[in-house]
């Protein structure tokens, strides 16, 4: 019997998971959030440092195990934000030194993929859509190959950035999904698929320009001085009201309606959220479908926080049905960043003797820019 403890800390979430013989027996996570603005790496690292012991002991409690029962400590080695990765590694090394157990280094993206085995997907193409990463991955000849990816920003960061510009805090994705459900008008946006890859920064600029037209620009709290080019366009009273009320004031208010063109319909932030989802998710589904066609695989697996989005899941389902493929969607707790996926992948590596003994932990380090296709897969 093997018991592996996994530590996740690559960005916003500090998580500890425990796996016993391929079964998740604990998955405790705490996520750094903001009311306005995005992730500040040092603040997120501080969040991890402050919460690590509580999360760790809660995970042990949930698993019903003692520290001495643990066979190895796995941690997310990369990719991720360096200050956050360091917190996770420091904690892993602290435990390794205390318990005299081996350490297992896990690639975060591959952990998102491997936890998909719980859905019984056997050889899928994975659409991996998270904050910093957007990749279409499939196994081929000893590595998880990237068949397509974003050429600039990850789709989660893209959505969060759009949300932030509309005055919504981090993570913006869930609020944008709610707004999109109220959207009625499709507003045309650029569609940027380049071969198997996608590009998002131009669409983001376009969305920001459209948001400016709506006049919904409150990236700063009321006390903060706004850049001069924004001040002229903003009703300051409304700005302060928005900052106090958050997004609630946006949808209903007639003030936030902008004309698209002389004879065009008006649109709201909800319309933009809806149009953004329809456009960008179609780009993701198109490239995922191309990877299915290219590899001849018959399974599509979703992973990453953006895969929690019900419209993206629905669009993937339709595509899979049309081409006779099967869609696999892990439980929400395993889609977003979590400690369980690190423990789960850690166990696979540990059983394959891919670990470092406690006396050699000085050889272990973080790899903030580690790519999925750099990692050799020796266990397949
Ligand atoms: P991850 O890094 O895999 O935990 O994913 C985090 C990202 O997922 C953040 O950018 C969130 O805004 C995004 N996200 C979470 N839930 C949703 C949702 N329902 N719709 C769209 N994006 C989401
Ligand atoms: Mg992730």
mmCIF file of C-alpha atoms and ligand atoms in Angstrom:
data_model
loop_
_atom_site.group_PDB
_atom_site.id
_atom_site.type_symbol
_atom_site.label_atom_id
_atom_site.label_comp_id
_atom_site.label_asym_id
_atom_site.label_seq_id
_atom_site.Cartn_x
_atom_site.Cartn_y
_atom_site.Cartn_z
ATOM 1 C CA UNK A 1 0.000 0.000 0.000
ATOM 2 C CA UNK A 2 1.343 3.424 -0.967
ATOM 3 C CA UNK A 3 0.305 6.768 0.464
ATOM 4 C CA UNK A 4 1.503 9.865 -1.380
ATOM 5 C CA UNK A 5 0.948 13.459 -0.266
ATOM 6 C CA UNK A 6 0.872 16.097 -3.024
ATOM 7 C CA UNK A 7 1.435 19.847 -2.722
ATOM 8 C CA UNK A 8 0.092 22.355 -5.258
ATOM 9 C CA UNK A 9 1.246 25.985 -5.172
ATOM 10 C CA UNK A 10 1.936 27.102 -8.761
ATOM 11 C CA UNK A 11 -0.255 30.241 -8.755
ATOM 12 C CA UNK A 12 -3.400 31.184 -6.821
ATOM 13 C CA UNK A 13 -4.115 27.916 -4.998
ATOM 14 C CA UNK A 14 -2.326 26.218 -2.144
ATOM 15 C CA UNK A 15 -3.486 22.628 -2.037
ATOM 16 C CA UNK A 16 -2.653 19.383 -0.303
ATOM 17 C CA UNK A 17 -3.984 16.087 -1.586
ATOM 18 C CA UNK A 18 -3.488 12.528 -0.409
ATOM 19 C CA UNK A 19 -3.712 9.421 -2.574
ATOM 20 C CA UNK A 20 -3.748 5.802 -1.468
ATOM 21 C CA UNK A 21 -3.332 3.216 -4.217
ATOM 22 C CA UNK A 22 -4.809 5.454 -6.917
ATOM 23 C CA UNK A 23 -7.700 6.611 -4.749
ATOM 24 C CA UNK A 24 -8.019 10.233 -3.635
ATOM 25 C CA UNK A 25 -8.483 10.237 0.127
ATOM 26 C CA UNK A 26 -8.043 13.982 0.721
ATOM 27 C CA UNK A 27 -8.095 17.143 -1.372
ATOM 28 C CA UNK A 28 -7.834 20.378 0.600
ATOM 29 C CA UNK A 29 -7.289 23.659 -1.233
ATOM 30 C CA UNK A 30 -7.365 27.344 -0.478
ATOM 31 C CA UNK A 31 -7.350 29.971 -3.216
ATOM 32 C CA UNK A 32 -6.021 33.518 -3.148
ATOM 33 C CA UNK A 33 -8.676 35.900 -4.482
ATOM 34 C CA UNK A 34 -8.987 39.668 -4.938
ATOM 35 C CA UNK A 35 -11.949 42.079 -4.987
ATOM 36 C CA UNK A 36 -10.336 44.062 -7.807
ATOM 37 C CA UNK A 37 -7.111 43.490 -9.741
ATOM 38 C CA UNK A 38 -5.274 40.298 -10.629
ATOM 39 C CA UNK A 39 -2.819 37.985 -8.869
ATOM 40 C CA UNK A 40 0.175 39.706 -7.277
ATOM 41 C CA UNK A 41 2.716 36.846 -7.164
ATOM 42 C CA UNK A 42 4.314 37.881 -3.855
ATOM 43 C CA UNK A 43 0.891 38.295 -2.230
ATOM 44 C CA UNK A 44 -0.205 34.893 -3.477
ATOM 45 C CA UNK A 45 3.034 33.348 -2.144
ATOM 46 C CA UNK A 46 2.315 35.010 1.217
ATOM 47 C CA UNK A 47 -1.177 33.495 1.126
ATOM 48 C CA UNK A 48 0.360 30.044 0.576
ATOM 49 C CA UNK A 49 2.845 30.512 3.404
ATOM 50 C CA UNK A 50 0.129 31.625 5.833
ATOM 51 C CA UNK A 51 -2.224 28.757 4.999
ATOM 52 C CA UNK A 52 0.075 25.800 4.384
ATOM 53 C CA UNK A 53 0.046 24.238 7.868
ATOM 54 C CA UNK A 54 -3.721 24.520 8.268
ATOM 55 C CA UNK A 55 -4.360 22.952 4.841
ATOM 56 C CA UNK A 56 -1.799 20.222 5.492
ATOM 57 C CA UNK A 57 -3.275 19.121 8.824
ATOM 58 C CA UNK A 58 -6.829 19.317 7.459
ATOM 59 C CA UNK A 59 -5.780 17.016 4.596
ATOM 60 C CA UNK A 60 -4.223 14.520 7.014
ATOM 61 C CA UNK A 61 -7.436 14.609 9.084
ATOM 62 C CA UNK A 62 -9.642 14.085 6.023
ATOM 63 C CA UNK A 63 -7.467 11.192 4.882
ATOM 64 C CA UNK A 64 -7.526 9.698 8.380
ATOM 65 C CA UNK A 65 -3.753 9.189 8.351
ATOM 66 C CA UNK A 66 -0.785 10.214 10.487
ATOM 67 C CA UNK A 67 2.362 11.881 9.145
ATOM 68 C CA UNK A 68 4.311 8.657 9.612
ATOM 69 C CA UNK A 69 1.977 6.850 7.165
ATOM 70 C CA UNK A 70 3.161 8.971 4.220
ATOM 71 C CA UNK A 71 5.492 7.182 1.778
ATOM 72 C CA UNK A 72 6.567 10.190 -0.299
ATOM 73 C CA UNK A 73 5.958 13.910 -0.764
ATOM 74 C CA UNK A 74 5.102 15.120 -4.277
ATOM 75 C CA UNK A 75 5.087 18.805 -5.255
ATOM 76 C CA UNK A 76 4.369 20.911 -8.344
ATOM 77 C CA UNK A 77 7.799 21.767 -9.722
ATOM 78 C CA UNK A 78 6.539 23.983 -12.583
ATOM 79 C CA UNK A 79 5.381 25.717 -14.643
ATOM 80 C CA UNK A 80 4.171 28.543 -12.450
ATOM 81 C CA UNK A 81 4.922 31.784 -10.651
ATOM 82 C CA UNK A 82 8.366 31.503 -9.057
ATOM 83 C CA UNK A 83 7.498 32.974 -5.620
ATOM 84 C CA UNK A 84 4.495 30.625 -5.355
ATOM 85 C CA UNK A 85 6.453 27.572 -6.557
ATOM 86 C CA UNK A 86 9.168 28.307 -3.998
ATOM 87 C CA UNK A 87 6.630 28.281 -1.140
ATOM 88 C CA UNK A 88 5.396 24.836 -2.222
ATOM 89 C CA UNK A 89 8.888 23.434 -2.652
ATOM 90 C CA UNK A 90 10.058 24.835 0.703
ATOM 91 C CA UNK A 91 7.123 23.169 2.425
ATOM 92 C CA UNK A 92 7.735 19.877 0.580
ATOM 93 C CA UNK A 93 11.400 19.928 1.633
ATOM 94 C CA UNK A 94 10.421 20.754 5.226
ATOM 95 C CA UNK A 95 8.240 17.623 5.318
ATOM 96 C CA UNK A 96 10.823 15.473 3.516
ATOM 97 C CA UNK A 97 13.489 16.456 6.054
ATOM 98 C CA UNK A 98 11.141 15.857 8.984
ATOM 99 C CA UNK A 99 9.709 12.540 7.781
ATOM 100 C CA UNK A 100 12.827 11.237 5.981
ATOM 101 C CA UNK A 101 10.768 10.264 2.932
ATOM 102 C CA UNK A 102 11.516 10.675 -0.790
ATOM 103 C CA UNK A 103 10.445 13.719 -2.806
ATOM 104 C CA UNK A 104 8.673 13.483 -6.189
ATOM 105 C CA UNK A 105 8.768 16.415 -8.658
ATOM 106 C CA UNK A 106 5.567 16.753 -10.691
ATOM 107 C CA UNK A 107 4.833 18.830 -13.796
ATOM 108 C CA UNK A 108 1.666 20.793 -13.046
ATOM 109 C CA UNK A 109 0.165 20.477 -16.554
ATOM 110 C CA UNK A 110 0.758 16.730 -16.643
ATOM 111 C CA UNK A 111 -0.913 16.472 -13.239
ATOM 112 C CA UNK A 112 -4.017 18.130 -14.749
ATOM 113 C CA UNK A 113 -3.872 15.477 -17.451
ATOM 114 C CA UNK A 114 -3.193 12.409 -15.316
ATOM 115 C CA UNK A 115 -6.033 13.126 -12.878
ATOM 116 C CA UNK A 116 -8.262 12.701 -15.946
ATOM 117 C CA UNK A 117 -7.672 8.958 -15.599
ATOM 118 C CA UNK A 118 -10.317 9.074 -12.848
ATOM 119 C CA UNK A 119 -12.874 9.669 -15.611
ATOM 120 C CA UNK A 120 -11.715 6.416 -17.264
ATOM 121 C CA UNK A 121 -10.381 8.225 -20.323
ATOM 122 C CA UNK A 122 -7.594 5.951 -21.588
ATOM 123 C CA UNK A 123 -5.769 7.751 -24.407
ATOM 124 C CA UNK A 124 -7.319 11.196 -24.805
ATOM 125 C CA UNK A 125 -6.563 14.444 -26.514
ATOM 126 C CA UNK A 126 -6.659 16.932 -23.711
ATOM 127 C CA UNK A 127 -7.954 20.466 -23.964
ATOM 128 C CA UNK A 128 -6.108 22.074 -21.081
ATOM 129 C CA UNK A 129 -7.463 25.530 -20.349
ATOM 130 C CA UNK A 130 -6.258 27.185 -17.185
ATOM 131 C CA UNK A 131 -5.058 30.602 -16.033
ATOM 132 C CA UNK A 132 -1.569 30.708 -17.488
ATOM 133 C CA UNK A 133 -1.740 27.681 -19.791
ATOM 134 C CA UNK A 134 -3.782 26.816 -22.840
ATOM 135 C CA UNK A 135 -2.638 23.696 -24.646
ATOM 136 C CA UNK A 136 -3.980 20.805 -26.644
ATOM 137 C CA UNK A 137 -2.002 17.804 -25.492
ATOM 138 C CA UNK A 138 -1.840 14.141 -26.447
ATOM 139 C CA UNK A 139 0.552 11.299 -25.724
ATOM 140 C CA UNK A 140 2.839 10.216 -28.543
ATOM 141 C CA UNK A 141 6.160 8.333 -28.414
ATOM 142 C CA UNK A 142 7.352 8.906 -24.846
ATOM 143 C CA UNK A 143 6.077 12.434 -24.304
ATOM 144 C CA UNK A 144 2.910 14.429 -23.925
ATOM 145 C CA UNK A 145 3.101 16.428 -27.157
ATOM 146 C CA UNK A 146 1.587 19.868 -27.550
ATOM 147 C CA UNK A 147 -0.532 19.815 -30.698
ATOM 148 C CA UNK A 148 -1.728 23.376 -30.330
ATOM 149 C CA UNK A 149 -1.415 26.190 -27.826
ATOM 150 C CA UNK A 150 -1.928 29.857 -27.224
ATOM 151 C CA UNK A 151 0.665 32.012 -28.921
ATOM 152 C CA UNK A 152 0.382 34.734 -26.296
ATOM 153 C CA UNK A 153 -1.728 34.554 -23.120
ATOM 154 C CA UNK A 154 -3.536 31.678 -21.410
ATOM 155 C CA UNK A 155 -7.318 31.723 -21.835
ATOM 156 C CA UNK A 156 -7.933 32.012 -18.062
ATOM 157 C CA UNK A 157 -5.610 35.019 -17.799
ATOM 158 C CA UNK A 158 -7.315 36.463 -20.880
ATOM 159 C CA UNK A 159 -10.761 36.146 -19.264
ATOM 160 C CA UNK A 160 -9.462 37.462 -15.922
ATOM 161 C CA UNK A 161 -7.876 40.434 -17.668
ATOM 162 C CA UNK A 162 -11.115 41.238 -19.499
ATOM 163 C CA UNK A 163 -12.986 40.892 -16.204
ATOM 164 C CA UNK A 164 -10.464 43.079 -14.381
ATOM 165 C CA UNK A 165 -10.949 45.815 -16.981
ATOM 166 C CA UNK A 166 -14.663 45.633 -16.215
ATOM 167 C CA UNK A 167 -13.965 46.041 -12.492
ATOM 168 C CA UNK A 168 -14.322 42.369 -11.520
ATOM 169 C CA UNK A 169 -11.760 40.841 -9.131
ATOM 170 C CA UNK A 170 -9.825 37.580 -9.441
ATOM 171 C CA UNK A 171 -10.857 34.985 -10.542
ATOM 172 C CA UNK A 172 -13.018 36.667 -13.169
ATOM 173 C CA UNK A 173 -14.084 33.517 -15.055
ATOM 174 C CA UNK A 174 -17.054 32.473 -12.887
ATOM 175 C CA UNK A 175 -18.554 36.021 -12.897
ATOM 176 C CA UNK A 176 -18.045 36.349 -16.642
ATOM 177 C CA UNK A 177 -19.840 33.023 -17.129
ATOM 178 C CA UNK A 178 -22.815 34.322 -15.113
ATOM 179 C CA UNK A 179 -22.889 37.546 -17.124
ATOM 180 C CA UNK A 180 -22.600 35.638 -20.412
ATOM 181 C CA UNK A 181 -25.771 33.717 -19.569
ATOM 182 C CA UNK A 182 -27.639 37.051 -19.584
ATOM 183 C CA UNK A 183 -26.100 38.192 -22.877
ATOM 184 C CA UNK A 184 -28.550 38.427 -25.775
ATOM 185 C CA UNK A 185 -26.686 40.041 -28.659
ATOM 186 C CA UNK A 186 -23.708 38.497 -30.403
ATOM 187 C CA UNK A 187 -21.134 41.237 -30.980
ATOM 188 C CA UNK A 188 -18.590 40.367 -33.615
ATOM 189 C CA UNK A 189 -15.029 39.885 -32.354
ATOM 190 C CA UNK A 190 -11.808 38.883 -34.128
ATOM 191 C CA UNK A 191 -11.427 35.105 -34.537
ATOM 192 C CA UNK A 192 -7.755 34.129 -34.296
ATOM 193 C CA UNK A 193 -6.912 30.522 -35.121
ATOM 194 C CA UNK A 194 -3.467 30.065 -36.646
ATOM 195 C CA UNK A 195 -3.033 26.492 -37.765
ATOM 196 C CA UNK A 196 -3.325 24.499 -34.555
ATOM 197 C CA UNK A 197 -2.650 27.533 -32.346
ATOM 198 C CA UNK A 198 -4.726 30.427 -31.132
ATOM 199 C CA UNK A 199 -3.942 34.067 -30.289
ATOM 200 C CA UNK A 200 -5.876 36.033 -27.692
ATOM 201 C CA UNK A 201 -4.176 39.373 -27.059
ATOM 202 C CA UNK A 202 -5.738 41.090 -30.106
ATOM 203 C CA UNK A 203 -9.197 39.951 -29.014
ATOM 204 C CA UNK A 204 -8.478 41.305 -25.533
ATOM 205 C CA UNK A 205 -7.560 44.721 -26.952
ATOM 206 C CA UNK A 206 -10.728 44.688 -29.049
ATOM 207 C CA UNK A 207 -12.843 43.797 -25.998
ATOM 208 C CA UNK A 208 -11.221 46.547 -23.949
ATOM 209 C CA UNK A 209 -12.005 49.075 -26.658
ATOM 210 C CA UNK A 210 -15.611 47.914 -26.618
ATOM 211 C CA UNK A 211 -15.690 48.144 -22.815
ATOM 212 C CA UNK A 212 -14.405 51.698 -23.039
ATOM 213 C CA UNK A 213 -17.316 52.499 -25.299
ATOM 214 C CA UNK A 214 -19.679 51.164 -22.698
ATOM 215 C CA UNK A 215 -17.999 53.497 -20.233
ATOM 216 C CA UNK A 216 -17.540 50.694 -17.758
ATOM 217 C CA UNK A 217 -13.967 51.256 -16.734
ATOM 218 C CA UNK A 218 -13.241 50.983 -13.080
ATOM 219 C CA UNK A 219 -9.971 49.123 -12.739
ATOM 220 C CA UNK A 220 -8.987 51.256 -9.766
ATOM 221 C CA UNK A 221 -10.625 51.821 -6.392
ATOM 222 C CA UNK A 222 -12.204 55.294 -6.102
ATOM 223 C CA UNK A 223 -9.282 56.744 -4.164
ATOM 224 C CA UNK A 224 -6.755 55.681 -6.765
ATOM 225 C CA UNK A 225 -5.855 58.214 -9.447
ATOM 226 C CA UNK A 226 -6.909 57.070 -12.884
ATOM 227 C CA UNK A 227 -4.789 57.587 -15.984
ATOM 228 C CA UNK A 228 -5.717 60.850 -17.705
ATOM 229 C CA UNK A 229 -6.929 59.154 -20.906
ATOM 230 C CA UNK A 230 -9.549 57.269 -18.940
ATOM 231 C CA UNK A 231 -10.725 60.155 -16.737
ATOM 232 C CA UNK A 232 -12.193 62.032 -19.648
ATOM 233 C CA UNK A 233 -14.406 59.110 -20.650
ATOM 234 C CA UNK A 234 -15.774 58.223 -17.276
ATOM 235 C CA UNK A 235 -18.668 59.396 -15.262
ATOM 236 C CA UNK A 236 -16.744 59.630 -11.975
ATOM 237 C CA UNK A 237 -19.832 59.352 -9.782
ATOM 238 C CA UNK A 238 -20.791 56.170 -11.579
ATOM 239 C CA UNK A 239 -17.232 54.892 -11.269
ATOM 240 C CA UNK A 240 -17.319 55.214 -7.495
ATOM 241 C CA UNK A 241 -20.711 53.556 -7.392
ATOM 242 C CA UNK A 242 -19.374 50.680 -9.490
ATOM 243 C CA UNK A 243 -16.344 50.254 -7.291
ATOM 244 C CA UNK A 244 -18.610 50.015 -4.260
ATOM 245 C CA UNK A 245 -21.197 47.744 -5.844
ATOM 246 C CA UNK A 246 -18.948 45.653 -8.040
ATOM 247 C CA UNK A 247 -20.531 44.161 -11.067
ATOM 248 C CA UNK A 248 -24.126 44.356 -9.864
ATOM 249 C CA UNK A 249 -24.601 47.867 -11.176
ATOM 250 C CA UNK A 250 -23.369 47.078 -14.647
ATOM 251 C CA UNK A 251 -25.988 44.974 -16.346
ATOM 252 C CA UNK A 252 -29.165 46.731 -15.630
ATOM 253 C CA UNK A 253 -28.028 50.318 -15.977
ATOM 254 C CA UNK A 254 -28.977 52.014 -19.227
ATOM 255 C CA UNK A 255 -25.956 54.270 -18.707
ATOM 256 C CA UNK A 256 -23.675 51.392 -19.566
ATOM 257 C CA UNK A 257 -25.092 50.834 -22.982
ATOM 258 C CA UNK A 258 -22.943 51.767 -25.910
ATOM 259 C CA UNK A 259 -23.775 52.194 -29.565
ATOM 260 C CA UNK A 260 -21.855 49.831 -31.837
ATOM 261 C CA UNK A 261 -22.216 52.042 -34.853
ATOM 262 C CA UNK A 262 -24.594 54.639 -36.214
ATOM 263 C CA UNK A 263 -27.423 52.260 -36.955
ATOM 264 C CA UNK A 264 -26.268 49.408 -34.829
ATOM 265 C CA UNK A 265 -27.810 47.777 -31.778
ATOM 266 C CA UNK A 266 -26.720 48.698 -28.298
ATOM 267 C CA UNK A 267 -24.753 46.196 -26.248
ATOM 268 C CA UNK A 268 -24.117 45.531 -22.597
ATOM 269 C CA UNK A 269 -21.260 43.985 -20.657
ATOM 270 C CA UNK A 270 -23.306 40.759 -20.615
ATOM 271 C CA UNK A 271 -23.437 40.837 -24.424
ATOM 272 C CA UNK A 272 -19.659 41.227 -24.530
ATOM 273 C CA UNK A 273 -19.139 38.373 -22.036
ATOM 274 C CA UNK A 274 -21.454 36.177 -24.119
ATOM 275 C CA UNK A 275 -19.757 37.110 -27.401
ATOM 276 C CA UNK A 276 -16.317 36.578 -25.889
ATOM 277 C CA UNK A 277 -17.257 33.064 -24.748
ATOM 278 C CA UNK A 278 -18.866 32.128 -28.065
ATOM 279 C CA UNK A 279 -15.865 33.343 -30.059
ATOM 280 C CA UNK A 280 -12.981 32.142 -27.929
ATOM 281 C CA UNK A 281 -14.511 28.799 -27.003
ATOM 282 C CA UNK A 282 -15.230 28.160 -30.697
ATOM 283 C CA UNK A 283 -11.507 28.726 -31.356
ATOM 284 C CA UNK A 284 -10.620 26.203 -28.651
ATOM 285 C CA UNK A 285 -13.108 23.641 -29.900
ATOM 286 C CA UNK A 286 -11.911 24.045 -33.489
ATOM 287 C CA UNK A 287 -8.282 23.378 -32.603
ATOM 288 C CA UNK A 288 -9.181 20.510 -30.272
ATOM 289 C CA UNK A 289 -11.207 18.924 -33.078
ATOM 290 C CA UNK A 290 -8.283 19.299 -35.461
ATOM 291 C CA UNK A 291 -6.033 17.493 -32.961
ATOM 292 C CA UNK A 292 -8.592 14.665 -32.706
ATOM 293 C CA UNK A 293 -8.662 14.397 -36.495
ATOM 294 C CA UNK A 294 -4.866 14.485 -36.741
ATOM 295 C CA UNK A 295 -4.150 11.898 -34.052
ATOM 296 C CA UNK A 296 -7.142 9.675 -34.817
ATOM 297 C CA UNK A 297 -7.927 9.543 -31.092
ATOM 298 C CA UNK A 298 -11.503 9.160 -30.001
ATOM 299 C CA UNK A 299 -11.493 10.790 -26.574
ATOM 300 C CA UNK A 300 -11.450 14.440 -25.547
ATOM 301 C CA UNK A 301 -10.526 15.211 -21.945
ATOM 302 C CA UNK A 302 -11.022 18.632 -20.364
ATOM 303 C CA UNK A 303 -8.729 20.097 -17.720
ATOM 304 C CA UNK A 304 -7.920 23.423 -16.049
ATOM 305 C CA UNK A 305 -10.136 25.976 -14.306
ATOM 306 C CA UNK A 306 -11.724 27.389 -17.490
ATOM 307 C CA UNK A 307 -13.069 23.879 -18.199
ATOM 308 C CA UNK A 308 -15.503 24.489 -15.294
ATOM 309 C CA UNK A 309 -17.399 26.713 -17.736
ATOM 310 C CA UNK A 310 -20.675 25.046 -18.687
ATOM 311 C CA UNK A 311 -20.828 26.639 -22.145
ATOM 312 C CA UNK A 312 -17.346 25.382 -23.037
ATOM 313 C CA UNK A 313 -18.340 21.900 -21.854
ATOM 314 C CA UNK A 314 -21.519 22.084 -23.928
ATOM 315 C CA UNK A 315 -19.651 23.144 -27.079
ATOM 316 C CA UNK A 316 -17.112 20.332 -26.631
ATOM 317 C CA UNK A 317 -19.934 17.857 -26.157
ATOM 318 C CA UNK A 318 -21.579 18.907 -29.416
ATOM 319 C CA UNK A 319 -18.290 18.661 -31.329
ATOM 320 C CA UNK A 320 -17.505 15.219 -29.889
ATOM 321 C CA UNK A 321 -20.973 13.926 -30.682
ATOM 322 C CA UNK A 322 -20.706 15.139 -34.272
ATOM 323 C CA UNK A 323 -17.448 13.301 -34.865
ATOM 324 C CA UNK A 324 -18.169 10.155 -32.847
ATOM 325 C CA UNK A 325 -15.727 10.943 -30.037
ATOM 326 C CA UNK A 326 -16.344 10.778 -26.296
ATOM 327 C CA UNK A 327 -16.014 13.731 -23.925
ATOM 328 C CA UNK A 328 -14.556 13.265 -20.443
ATOM 329 C CA UNK A 329 -14.940 15.990 -17.824
ATOM 330 C CA UNK A 330 -13.339 15.467 -14.398
ATOM 331 C CA UNK A 331 -15.152 16.664 -11.271
ATOM 332 C CA UNK A 332 -14.856 20.418 -10.675
ATOM 333 C CA UNK A 333 -12.528 19.901 -7.679
ATOM 334 C CA UNK A 334 -10.046 18.193 -10.057
ATOM 335 C CA UNK A 335 -10.433 20.683 -12.925
ATOM 336 C CA UNK A 336 -9.123 23.702 -11.082
ATOM 337 C CA UNK A 337 -5.710 23.656 -9.423
ATOM 338 C CA UNK A 338 -5.668 21.141 -6.581
ATOM 339 C CA UNK A 339 -3.337 19.070 -4.432
ATOM 340 C CA UNK A 340 -4.999 15.752 -5.302
ATOM 341 C CA UNK A 341 -3.778 15.803 -8.914
ATOM 342 C CA UNK A 342 -0.210 16.318 -7.707
ATOM 343 C CA UNK A 343 -0.503 13.416 -5.258
ATOM 344 C CA UNK A 344 -2.120 11.253 -7.959
ATOM 345 C CA UNK A 345 0.639 11.920 -10.517
ATOM 346 C CA UNK A 346 3.224 11.690 -7.739
ATOM 347 C CA UNK A 347 2.053 8.164 -7.003
ATOM 348 C CA UNK A 348 2.449 7.132 -10.651
ATOM 349 C CA UNK A 349 6.008 8.506 -10.662
ATOM 350 C CA UNK A 350 6.832 7.011 -7.261
ATOM 351 C CA UNK A 351 5.673 3.552 -8.367
ATOM 352 C CA UNK A 352 7.939 4.013 -11.383
ATOM 353 C CA UNK A 353 10.852 4.792 -9.007
ATOM 354 C CA UNK A 354 11.008 8.351 -10.307
ATOM 355 C CA UNK A 355 11.842 10.119 -7.025
ATOM 356 C CA UNK A 356 14.768 11.594 -5.109
ATOM 357 C CA UNK A 357 15.807 10.340 -1.681
ATOM 358 C CA UNK A 358 15.527 12.703 1.281
ATOM 359 C CA UNK A 359 19.324 12.976 1.674
ATOM 360 C CA UNK A 360 19.585 14.364 -1.899
ATOM 361 C CA UNK A 361 16.935 17.105 -1.684
ATOM 362 C CA UNK A 362 19.476 19.815 -2.477
ATOM 363 C CA UNK A 363 19.300 18.520 -6.070
ATOM 364 C CA UNK A 364 15.600 19.393 -6.263
ATOM 365 C CA UNK A 365 14.521 22.793 -7.588
ATOM 366 C CA UNK A 366 11.559 24.546 -9.160
ATOM 367 C CA UNK A 367 11.298 24.951 -12.976
ATOM 368 C CA UNK A 368 8.978 27.965 -13.504
ATOM 369 C CA UNK A 369 8.948 27.659 -17.308
ATOM 370 C CA UNK A 370 8.878 23.874 -17.647
ATOM 371 C CA UNK A 371 6.949 22.841 -20.760
ATOM 372 C CA UNK A 372 4.722 19.794 -20.958
ATOM 373 C CA UNK A 373 6.710 18.390 -23.885
ATOM 374 C CA UNK A 374 10.049 18.700 -22.050
ATOM 375 C CA UNK A 375 9.081 15.993 -19.589
ATOM 376 C CA UNK A 376 9.989 12.424 -20.487
ATOM 377 C CA UNK A 377 7.167 10.026 -19.700
ATOM 378 C CA UNK A 378 8.810 6.789 -18.604
ATOM 379 C CA UNK A 379 5.728 5.133 -17.153
ATOM 380 C CA UNK A 380 3.696 4.646 -20.337
HETATM 381 P P1 LIG B 1 -6.561 26.974 -12.888
HETATM 382 O O1 LIG B 1 -5.297 27.797 -12.988
HETATM 383 O O2 LIG B 1 -6.509 25.733 -13.698
HETATM 384 O O3 LIG B 1 -7.009 26.723 -11.475
HETATM 385 O O4 LIG B 1 -7.684 27.871 -13.537
HETATM 386 C C1 LIG B 1 -7.953 29.175 -13.065
HETATM 387 C C2 LIG B 1 -8.626 29.963 -14.140
HETATM 388 O O5 LIG B 1 -9.905 29.389 -14.437
HETATM 389 C C3 LIG B 1 -8.864 31.408 -13.771
HETATM 390 O O6 LIG B 1 -8.380 32.201 -14.826
HETATM 391 C C4 LIG B 1 -10.381 31.509 -13.670
HETATM 392 O O7 LIG B 1 -10.911 32.763 -14.021
HETATM 393 C C5 LIG B 1 -10.828 30.440 -14.643
HETATM 394 N N1 LIG B 1 -12.184 29.955 -14.378
HETATM 395 C C6 LIG B 1 -12.651 29.358 -13.262
HETATM 396 N N2 LIG B 1 -13.964 29.072 -13.386
HETATM 397 C C7 LIG B 1 -14.340 29.505 -14.628
HETATM 398 C C8 LIG B 1 -15.563 29.517 -15.358
HETATM 399 N N3 LIG B 1 -16.681 29.033 -14.831
HETATM 400 N N4 LIG B 1 -15.558 30.039 -16.602
HETATM 401 C C9 LIG B 1 -14.422 30.527 -17.150
HETATM 402 N N5 LIG B 1 -13.249 30.556 -16.509
HETATM 403 C C10 LIG B 1 -13.197 30.056 -15.268
HETATM 404 MG MG1 LIG B 2 -3.526 24.767 -13.382
#
